[in-house]
Coordinates of C-alpha atoms in Angstrom, one line a residue:
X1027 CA -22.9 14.2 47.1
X1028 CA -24.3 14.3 43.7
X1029 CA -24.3 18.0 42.3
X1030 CA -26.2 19.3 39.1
X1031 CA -27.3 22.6 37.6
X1032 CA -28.9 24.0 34.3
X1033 CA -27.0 26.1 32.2
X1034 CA -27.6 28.0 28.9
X1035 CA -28.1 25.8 26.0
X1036 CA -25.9 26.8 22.9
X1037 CA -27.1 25.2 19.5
X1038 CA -23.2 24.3 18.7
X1039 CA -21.5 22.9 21.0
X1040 CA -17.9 23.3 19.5
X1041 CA -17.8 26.4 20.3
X1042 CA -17.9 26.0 24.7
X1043 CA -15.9 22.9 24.2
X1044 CA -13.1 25.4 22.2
X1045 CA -12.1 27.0 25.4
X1046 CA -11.1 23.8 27.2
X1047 CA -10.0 22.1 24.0
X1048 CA -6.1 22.1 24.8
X1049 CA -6.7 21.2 28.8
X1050 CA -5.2 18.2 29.6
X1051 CA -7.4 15.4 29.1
X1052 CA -10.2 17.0 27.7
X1053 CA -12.5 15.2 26.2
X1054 CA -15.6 16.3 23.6
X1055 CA -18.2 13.3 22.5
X1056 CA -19.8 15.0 19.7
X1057 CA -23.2 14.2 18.5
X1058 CA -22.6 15.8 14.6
X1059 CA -25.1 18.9 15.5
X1060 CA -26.0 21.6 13.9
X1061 CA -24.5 19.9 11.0
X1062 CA -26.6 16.7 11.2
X1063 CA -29.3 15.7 12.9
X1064 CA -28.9 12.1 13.3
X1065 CA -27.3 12.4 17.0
X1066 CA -28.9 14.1 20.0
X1067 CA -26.0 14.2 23.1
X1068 CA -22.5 16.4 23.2
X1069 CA -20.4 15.2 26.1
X1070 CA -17.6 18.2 27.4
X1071 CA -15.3 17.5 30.3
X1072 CA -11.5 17.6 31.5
X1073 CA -9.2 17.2 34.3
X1074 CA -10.5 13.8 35.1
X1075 CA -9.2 12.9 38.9
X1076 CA -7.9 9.6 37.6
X1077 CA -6.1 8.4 34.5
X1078 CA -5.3 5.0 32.8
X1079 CA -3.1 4.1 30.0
X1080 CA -2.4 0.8 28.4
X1081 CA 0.8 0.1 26.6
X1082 CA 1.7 -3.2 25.7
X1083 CA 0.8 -5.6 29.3
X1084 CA 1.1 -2.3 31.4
X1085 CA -1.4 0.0 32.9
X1086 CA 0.0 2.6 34.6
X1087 CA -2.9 4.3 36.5
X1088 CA -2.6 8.1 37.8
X1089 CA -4.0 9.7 40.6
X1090 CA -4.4 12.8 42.3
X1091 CA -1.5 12.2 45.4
X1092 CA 0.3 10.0 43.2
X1093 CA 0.5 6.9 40.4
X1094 CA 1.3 2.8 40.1
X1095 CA 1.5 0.6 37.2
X1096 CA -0.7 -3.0 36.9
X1097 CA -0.3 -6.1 34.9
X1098 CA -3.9 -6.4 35.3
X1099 CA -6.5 -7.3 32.7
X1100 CA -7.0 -3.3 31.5
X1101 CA -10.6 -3.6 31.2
X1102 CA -11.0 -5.2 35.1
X1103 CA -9.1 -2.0 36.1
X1104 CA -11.4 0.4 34.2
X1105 CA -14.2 -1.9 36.2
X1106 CA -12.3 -0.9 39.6
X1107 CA -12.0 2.7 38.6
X1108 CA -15.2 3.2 38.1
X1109 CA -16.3 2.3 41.8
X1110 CA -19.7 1.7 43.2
X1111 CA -22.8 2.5 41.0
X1112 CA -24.5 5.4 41.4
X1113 CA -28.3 6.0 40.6
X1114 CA -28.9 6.8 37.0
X1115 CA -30.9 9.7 35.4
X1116 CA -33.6 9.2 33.4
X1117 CA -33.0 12.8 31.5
X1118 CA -28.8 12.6 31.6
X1119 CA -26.9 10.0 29.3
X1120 CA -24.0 10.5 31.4
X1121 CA -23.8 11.3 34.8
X1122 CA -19.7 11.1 35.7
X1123 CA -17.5 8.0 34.9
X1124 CA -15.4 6.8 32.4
X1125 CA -14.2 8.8 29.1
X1126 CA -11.8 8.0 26.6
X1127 CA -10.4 5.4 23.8
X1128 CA -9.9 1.4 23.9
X1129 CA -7.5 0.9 21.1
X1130 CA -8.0 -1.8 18.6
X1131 CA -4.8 -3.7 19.6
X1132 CA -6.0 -4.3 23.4
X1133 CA -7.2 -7.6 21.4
X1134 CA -3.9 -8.7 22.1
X1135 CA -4.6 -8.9 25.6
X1136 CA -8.0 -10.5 25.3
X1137 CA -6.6 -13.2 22.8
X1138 CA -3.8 -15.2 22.3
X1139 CA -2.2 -14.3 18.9
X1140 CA 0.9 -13.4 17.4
X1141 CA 2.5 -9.7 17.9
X1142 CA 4.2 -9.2 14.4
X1143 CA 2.8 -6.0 13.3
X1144 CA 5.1 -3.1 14.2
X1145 CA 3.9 -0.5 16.4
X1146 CA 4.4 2.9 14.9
X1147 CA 2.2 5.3 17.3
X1148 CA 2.9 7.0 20.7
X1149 CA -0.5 6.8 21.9
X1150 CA -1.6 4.1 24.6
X1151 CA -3.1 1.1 23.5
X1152 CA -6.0 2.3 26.2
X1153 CA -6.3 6.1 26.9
X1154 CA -9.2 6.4 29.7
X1155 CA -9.9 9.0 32.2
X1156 CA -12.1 9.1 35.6
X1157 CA -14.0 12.3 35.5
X1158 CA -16.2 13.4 38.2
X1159 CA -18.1 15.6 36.4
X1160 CA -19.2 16.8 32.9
X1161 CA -21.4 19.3 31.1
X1162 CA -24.4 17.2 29.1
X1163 CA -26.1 19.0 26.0
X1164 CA -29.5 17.7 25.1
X1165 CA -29.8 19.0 21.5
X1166 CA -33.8 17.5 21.2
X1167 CA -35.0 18.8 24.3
X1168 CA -32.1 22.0 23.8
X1169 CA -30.8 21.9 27.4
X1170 CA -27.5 22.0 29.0
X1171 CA -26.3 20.5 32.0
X1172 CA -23.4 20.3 34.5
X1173 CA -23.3 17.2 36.6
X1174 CA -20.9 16.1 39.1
X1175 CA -21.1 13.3 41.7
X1176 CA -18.8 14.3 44.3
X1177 CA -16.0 11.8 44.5
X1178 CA -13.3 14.3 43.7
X1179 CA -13.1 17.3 46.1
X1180 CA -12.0 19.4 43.3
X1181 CA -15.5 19.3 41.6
X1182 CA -17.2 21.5 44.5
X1183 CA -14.3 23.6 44.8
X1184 CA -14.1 24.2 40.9
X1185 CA -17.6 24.5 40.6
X1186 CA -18.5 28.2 40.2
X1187 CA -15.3 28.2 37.7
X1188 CA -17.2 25.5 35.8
X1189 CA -20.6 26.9 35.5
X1190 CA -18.6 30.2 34.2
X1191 CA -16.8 28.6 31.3
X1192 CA -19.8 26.8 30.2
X1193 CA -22.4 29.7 30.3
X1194 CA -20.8 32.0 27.2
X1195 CA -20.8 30.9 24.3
X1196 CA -17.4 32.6 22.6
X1197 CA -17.2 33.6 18.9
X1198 CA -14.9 29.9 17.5
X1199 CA -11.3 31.6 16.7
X1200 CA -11.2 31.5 13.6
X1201 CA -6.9 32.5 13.2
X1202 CA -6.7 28.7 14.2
X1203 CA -6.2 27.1 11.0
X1204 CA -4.3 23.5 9.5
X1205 CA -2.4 22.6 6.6
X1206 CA -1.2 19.3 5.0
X1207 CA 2.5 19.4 4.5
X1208 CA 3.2 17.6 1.6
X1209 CA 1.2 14.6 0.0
X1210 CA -0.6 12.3 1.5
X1211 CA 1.1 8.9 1.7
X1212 CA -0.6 5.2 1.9
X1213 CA 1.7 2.7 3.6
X1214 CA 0.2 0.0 0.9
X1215 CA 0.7 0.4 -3.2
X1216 CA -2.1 -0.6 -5.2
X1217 CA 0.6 -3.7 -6.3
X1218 CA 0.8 -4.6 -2.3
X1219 CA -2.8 -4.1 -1.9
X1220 CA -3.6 -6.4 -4.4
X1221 CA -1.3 -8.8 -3.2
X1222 CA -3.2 -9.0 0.5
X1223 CA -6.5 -9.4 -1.5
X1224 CA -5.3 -12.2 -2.9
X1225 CA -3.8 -13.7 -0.1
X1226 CA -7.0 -13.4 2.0
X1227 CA -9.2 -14.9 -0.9
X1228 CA -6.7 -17.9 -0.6
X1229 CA -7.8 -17.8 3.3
X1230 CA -11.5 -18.0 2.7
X1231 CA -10.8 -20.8 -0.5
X1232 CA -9.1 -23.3 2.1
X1233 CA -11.7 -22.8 4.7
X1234 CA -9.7 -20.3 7.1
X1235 CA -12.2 -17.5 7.3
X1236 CA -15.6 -16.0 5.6
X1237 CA -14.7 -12.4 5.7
X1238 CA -12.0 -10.1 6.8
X1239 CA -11.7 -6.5 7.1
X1240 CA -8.8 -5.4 5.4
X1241 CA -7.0 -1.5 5.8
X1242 CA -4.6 0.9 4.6
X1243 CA -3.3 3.5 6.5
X1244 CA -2.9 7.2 5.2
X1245 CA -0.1 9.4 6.5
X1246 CA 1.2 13.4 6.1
X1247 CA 3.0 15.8 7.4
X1248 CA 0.3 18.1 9.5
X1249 CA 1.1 22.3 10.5
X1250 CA -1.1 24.1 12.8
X1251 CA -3.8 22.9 15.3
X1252 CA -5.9 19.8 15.3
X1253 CA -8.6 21.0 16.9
X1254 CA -9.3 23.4 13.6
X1255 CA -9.2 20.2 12.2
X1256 CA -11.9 18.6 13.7
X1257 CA -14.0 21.6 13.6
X1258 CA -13.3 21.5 9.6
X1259 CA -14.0 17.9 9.8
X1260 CA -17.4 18.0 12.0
X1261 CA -18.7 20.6 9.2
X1262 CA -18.0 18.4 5.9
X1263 CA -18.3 15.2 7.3
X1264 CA -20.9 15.4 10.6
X1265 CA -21.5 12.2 12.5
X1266 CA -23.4 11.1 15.5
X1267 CA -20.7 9.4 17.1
X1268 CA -17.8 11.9 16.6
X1269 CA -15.3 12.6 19.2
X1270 CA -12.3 15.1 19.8
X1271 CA -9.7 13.8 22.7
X1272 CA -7.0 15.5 23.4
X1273 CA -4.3 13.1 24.8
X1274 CA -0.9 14.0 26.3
X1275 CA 0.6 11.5 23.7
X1276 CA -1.6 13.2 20.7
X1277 CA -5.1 14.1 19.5
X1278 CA -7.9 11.6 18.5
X1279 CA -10.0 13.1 15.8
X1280 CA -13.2 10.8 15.1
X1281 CA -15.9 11.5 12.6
X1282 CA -17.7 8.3 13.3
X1283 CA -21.0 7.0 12.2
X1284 CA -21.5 4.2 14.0
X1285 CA -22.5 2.6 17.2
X1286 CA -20.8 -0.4 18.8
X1287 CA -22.1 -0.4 22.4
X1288 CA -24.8 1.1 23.9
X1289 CA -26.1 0.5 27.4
X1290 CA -29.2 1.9 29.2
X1291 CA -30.8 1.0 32.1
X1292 CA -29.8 -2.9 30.8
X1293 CA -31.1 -2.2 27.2
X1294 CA -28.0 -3.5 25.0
X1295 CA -27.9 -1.9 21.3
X1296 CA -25.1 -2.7 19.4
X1297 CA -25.8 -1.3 15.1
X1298 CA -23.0 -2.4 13.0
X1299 CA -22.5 -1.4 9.5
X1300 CA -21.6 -3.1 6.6
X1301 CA -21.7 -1.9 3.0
X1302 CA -21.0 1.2 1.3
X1303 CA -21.7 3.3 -1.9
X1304 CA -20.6 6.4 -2.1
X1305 CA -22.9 9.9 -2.2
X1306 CA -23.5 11.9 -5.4
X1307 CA -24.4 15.3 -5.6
X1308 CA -26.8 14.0 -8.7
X1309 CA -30.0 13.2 -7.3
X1310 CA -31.0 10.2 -9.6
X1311 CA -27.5 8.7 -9.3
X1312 CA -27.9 8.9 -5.3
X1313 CA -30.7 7.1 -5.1
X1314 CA -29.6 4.9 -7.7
X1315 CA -26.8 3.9 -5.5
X1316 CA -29.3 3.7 -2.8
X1317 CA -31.2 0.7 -4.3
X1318 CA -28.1 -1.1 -5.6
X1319 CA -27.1 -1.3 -2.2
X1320 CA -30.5 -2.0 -0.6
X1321 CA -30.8 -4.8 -3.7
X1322 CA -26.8 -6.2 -3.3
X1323 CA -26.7 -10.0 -2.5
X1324 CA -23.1 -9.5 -1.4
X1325 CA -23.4 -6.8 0.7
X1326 CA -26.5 -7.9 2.9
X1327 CA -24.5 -11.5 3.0
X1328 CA -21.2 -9.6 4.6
X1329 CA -24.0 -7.5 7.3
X1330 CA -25.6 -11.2 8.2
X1331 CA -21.9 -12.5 8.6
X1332 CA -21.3 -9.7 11.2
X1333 CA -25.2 -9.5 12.5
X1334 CA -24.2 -13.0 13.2
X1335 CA -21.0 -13.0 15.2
X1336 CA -22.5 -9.7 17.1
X1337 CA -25.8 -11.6 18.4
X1338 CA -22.9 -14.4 19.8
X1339 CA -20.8 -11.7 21.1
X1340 CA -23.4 -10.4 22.7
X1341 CA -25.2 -13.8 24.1
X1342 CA -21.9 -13.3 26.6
X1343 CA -23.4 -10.8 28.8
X1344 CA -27.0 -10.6 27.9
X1345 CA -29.8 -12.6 28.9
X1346 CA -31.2 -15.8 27.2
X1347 CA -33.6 -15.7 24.8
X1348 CA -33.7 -11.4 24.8
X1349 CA -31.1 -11.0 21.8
X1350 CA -33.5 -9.7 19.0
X1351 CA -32.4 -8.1 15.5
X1352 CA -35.2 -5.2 15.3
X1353 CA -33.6 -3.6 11.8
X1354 CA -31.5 -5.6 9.0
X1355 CA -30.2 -4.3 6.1
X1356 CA -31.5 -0.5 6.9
X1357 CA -29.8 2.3 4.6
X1358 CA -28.5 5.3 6.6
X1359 CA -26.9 8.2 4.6
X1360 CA -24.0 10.6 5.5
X1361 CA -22.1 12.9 3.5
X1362 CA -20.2 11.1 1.4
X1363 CA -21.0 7.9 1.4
X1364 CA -24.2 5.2 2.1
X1365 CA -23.9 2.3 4.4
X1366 CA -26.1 -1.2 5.2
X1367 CA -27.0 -1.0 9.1
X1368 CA -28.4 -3.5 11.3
X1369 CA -29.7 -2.7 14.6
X1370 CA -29.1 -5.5 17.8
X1371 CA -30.3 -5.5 20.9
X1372 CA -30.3 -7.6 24.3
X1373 CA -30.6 -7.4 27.6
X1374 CA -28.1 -7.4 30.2
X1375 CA -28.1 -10.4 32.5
X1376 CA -27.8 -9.0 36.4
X1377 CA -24.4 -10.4 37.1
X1378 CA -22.7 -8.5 34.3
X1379 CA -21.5 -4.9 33.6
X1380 CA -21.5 -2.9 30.8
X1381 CA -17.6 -3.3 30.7
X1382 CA -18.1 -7.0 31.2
X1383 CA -20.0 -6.3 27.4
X1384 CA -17.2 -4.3 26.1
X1385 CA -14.7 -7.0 26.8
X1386 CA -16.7 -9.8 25.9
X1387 CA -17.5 -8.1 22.1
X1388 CA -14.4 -6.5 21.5
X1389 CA -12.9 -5.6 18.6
X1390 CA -16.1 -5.2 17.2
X1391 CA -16.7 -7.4 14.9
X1392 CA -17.9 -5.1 11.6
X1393 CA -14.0 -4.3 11.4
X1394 CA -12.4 -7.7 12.1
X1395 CA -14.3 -10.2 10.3
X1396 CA -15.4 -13.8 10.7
X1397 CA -15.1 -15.9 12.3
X1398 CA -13.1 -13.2 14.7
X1399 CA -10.0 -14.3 16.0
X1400 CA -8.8 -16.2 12.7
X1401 CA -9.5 -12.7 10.8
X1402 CA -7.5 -10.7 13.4
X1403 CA -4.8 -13.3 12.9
X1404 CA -4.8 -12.4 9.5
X1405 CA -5.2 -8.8 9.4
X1406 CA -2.0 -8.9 11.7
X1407 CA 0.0 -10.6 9.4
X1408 CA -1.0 -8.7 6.0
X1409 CA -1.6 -5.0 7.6
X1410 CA 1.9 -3.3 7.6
X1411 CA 1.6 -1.9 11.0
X1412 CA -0.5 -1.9 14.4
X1413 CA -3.9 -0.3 14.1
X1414 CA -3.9 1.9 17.0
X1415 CA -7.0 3.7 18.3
X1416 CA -8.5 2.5 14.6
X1417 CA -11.2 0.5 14.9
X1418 CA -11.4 0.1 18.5
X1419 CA -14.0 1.7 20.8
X1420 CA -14.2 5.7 21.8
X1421 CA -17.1 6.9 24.5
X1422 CA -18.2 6.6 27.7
X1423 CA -18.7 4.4 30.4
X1424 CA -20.7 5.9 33.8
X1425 CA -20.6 5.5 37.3
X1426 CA -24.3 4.2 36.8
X1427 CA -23.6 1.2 34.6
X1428 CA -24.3 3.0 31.4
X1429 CA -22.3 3.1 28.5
X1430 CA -22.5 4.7 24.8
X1431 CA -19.1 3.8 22.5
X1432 CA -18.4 3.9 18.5
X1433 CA -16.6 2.0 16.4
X1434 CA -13.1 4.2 16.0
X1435 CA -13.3 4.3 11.8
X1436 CA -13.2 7.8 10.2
X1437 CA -10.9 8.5 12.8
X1438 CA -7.6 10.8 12.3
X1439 CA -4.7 10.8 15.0
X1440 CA -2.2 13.5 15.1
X1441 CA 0.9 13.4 17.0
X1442 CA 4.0 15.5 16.9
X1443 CA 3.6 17.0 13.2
X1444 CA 2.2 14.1 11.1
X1445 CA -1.6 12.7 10.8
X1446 CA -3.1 9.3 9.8
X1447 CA -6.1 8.2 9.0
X1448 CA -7.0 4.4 8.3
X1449 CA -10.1 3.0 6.2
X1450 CA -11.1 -0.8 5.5
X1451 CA -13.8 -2.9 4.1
X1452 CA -14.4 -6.2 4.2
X1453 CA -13.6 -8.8 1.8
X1454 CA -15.7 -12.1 1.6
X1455 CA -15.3 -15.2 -1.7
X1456 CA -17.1 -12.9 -4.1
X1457 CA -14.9 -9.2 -3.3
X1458 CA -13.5 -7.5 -6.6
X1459 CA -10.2 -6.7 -5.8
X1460 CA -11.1 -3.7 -7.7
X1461 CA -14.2 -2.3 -6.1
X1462 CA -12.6 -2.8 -2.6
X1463 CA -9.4 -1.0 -3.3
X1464 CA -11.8 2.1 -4.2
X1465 CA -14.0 1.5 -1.6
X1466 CA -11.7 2.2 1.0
X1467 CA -10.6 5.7 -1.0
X1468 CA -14.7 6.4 -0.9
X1469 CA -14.5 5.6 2.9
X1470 CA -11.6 8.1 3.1
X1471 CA -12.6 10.7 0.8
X1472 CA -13.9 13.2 3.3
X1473 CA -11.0 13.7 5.6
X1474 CA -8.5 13.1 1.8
X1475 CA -10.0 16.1 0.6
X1476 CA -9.9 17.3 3.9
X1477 CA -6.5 17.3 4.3
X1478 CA -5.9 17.6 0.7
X1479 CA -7.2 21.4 0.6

């Protein structure tokens, strides 16, 4: 039996979410606010009643009385886990369901390429968790509340213990603090760099490919607590689809500013960027770099590319005829850089789910290239190690069909003393080897000077 109540609404969110943030499994989908207004929903929960991690062609699934593991397809299982759909809300984004991270490299199990990149992370290719319930915080209408639909027996007994935690807002401790230990580290020279440029331009001269997303990986040594992180990270570099997860294998740390998935009430919106200048604390020169992106041939050619393969990606589960592209080549500005965003939308046929969408679109195709599975063929064999949770999928999928997920860039991962942080772009015929090797430092150059002190 579904159960909901109103709580106090607390303008930052961070600071409820601090008290559970080292539960097991807990989970905080952060809309960017106070910092930014550009998001609107902050998702809190933990100790989901059910737990499902992916490594390699495994799934081992967790339950309350007891675990197995499954060879099945990892997305079909998420499918199961979620069970029967319940009604939605019209008020609520999320109503109970499906939390967590769908690491880039599950496009291993959804095509049929070589493995030759070497796998250097502990975390699960696929990191989700079934929770019954969760606190919502509407920031717009500035109203908080707990929902729970009843599945897990724990939710009614917990309950009163729930409402409690998330009705004080606590001062944010501010003794938890970070440091980098040591410099940070790119597992690609600007020699080896330039040397995968040029191997991917010889990819799109012979025909292979028009565009792939090419990435280096950051890496340092990390002291202290990531969660301080994140709250460091939310203040300098606020974004609406940000998320702290707090895995037993490590901590996900996104700072993301873009939407992959969306789904509500059958309403598909997918909004996938592509271009970037960086911001200037010079007026003139920001809106300089404004126009010059508005006005770039190449950089509204590399969106179509990608508007492109997302509308076909998307005529999988959606309707005939209802795909529509209602913004192209819109600017949208964060804190240190610019990007080009197109806005897609559909509508879901009757016979599909919103995980049926997931799987039939993903990786999303902003950070692979085109056409897809050639360009992830390529970024295999030139990026010197598995991607991990960069550039897959964090968010949400709910017991009522809907769904809300990001595209995992910005994104930091810290496990057992060390963090890294990955950032891309994507090269097309006309790249500058140049220009791309700095855009990925401009792409990076909140959480580098984060981490950088």
């Amino acid at each position: 039996m579904p159960l909901i109540q109103d709580l106090p609404y607390f303008q930052d969110s961070a600071r409820i979410f601090e008290a559970v943030a080292d539960k097991p499994w807990s989970v905080f989908l952060d809309s960017g606010r106070p910092f930014s207004r550009q998001g609107r929903f902050d998702i809190i929960a933990f100790d989901p009643y059910m737990t499902l991690e992916t490594r390699g062609n495994d799934t081992e699934l967790v339950y309350r009385d007891g675990q197995t593991t499954s060879a099945l397809d990892p997305f079909s299982l998420v499918q199961q886990a979620l069970g029967e759909v319940v009604p939605s809300d019209p008020c609520l984004p999320f109503v109970g369901g499906a939390l967590g991270f769908f690491g880039y490299d599950l496009a291993h199990r959804l095509e049929d390429f070589a493995s030759t990149a070497p796998v250097e992370s502990a975390l699960p290719d696929m990191a989700v968790g079934v929770y019954d319930w969760a606190l919502v915080v509407d920031h717009d209408s500035r109203k908080s509340c707990l929902v729970g639909q009843g599945r897990d027996d724990r939710t009614a007994a917990n309950w009163d213990t729930l409402v409690e935690i998330f009705s004080s807002e606590p001062a944010l401790n501010e003794s938890l603090a970070f440091s980098c230990m040591g410099a940070v580290e790119s597992n690609l020279s600007k020699a080896q760099y330039t040397e995968a440029f040029n191997a991917i331009q010889r990819y799109i001269r012979d025909g292979d490919c028009y565009q792939v997303n090419f990435s280096q990986r950051f890496s340092a040594g990390f002291d202290g607590h990531p969660w301080a992180a994140f709250k460091a990270m939310r203040k300098t570099n606020p974004a609406p689809f940000s998320a702290y997860i707090n895995n037993p294998a490590g901590q996900v740390l996104s700072s993301s500013p873009e939407r992959f998935l969306q789904v509500r009430e059958g309403r598909v919106e997918t909004k996938p960027i592509k271009g970037t200048r960086p911001r200037s604390t010079n007026p003139v020169t920001d809106a300089r770099a404004i126009r010059d992106l508005q006005q770039s041939v190449k950089d509204r050619a590399e969106n179509l590319m990608i508007v492109d393969l997302l509308r076909n990606d998307l005529g999988k589960s959606c309707v005939p005829g209802s795909i529509h592209v209602p913004k192209l080549f819109e600017v949208e500005s964060f804190a240190t850089v610019h990007h080009l965003v197109s806005t897609i939308s559909g509508e879901l046929t009757a016979d599909k789910t919103s995980v049926d969408l997931l799987r039939g679109a993903f990786p999303g195709g902003s950070i692979t290239g085109a056409p897809k599975l050639r360009a992830m063929e390529i970024i295999e064999e030139l990026e010197p190690s598995r991607r991990g949770v960069y550039c897959g999928s964090i968010g949400y999928i709910g017991f009522d069909g809907s769904m809300d997920t990001n595209i995992a860039i910005r994104t930091l991962v810290h496990q057992k003393g060390q963090v890294t942080y990955s950032a891309g772009g994507g090269i097309v015929a006309d790249s500058d080897c140049e220009a791309e090797y700095q855009e990925t430092f401009d792409k990076a150059r909140a959480v580098l000077d984060l981490l950088q002190g």
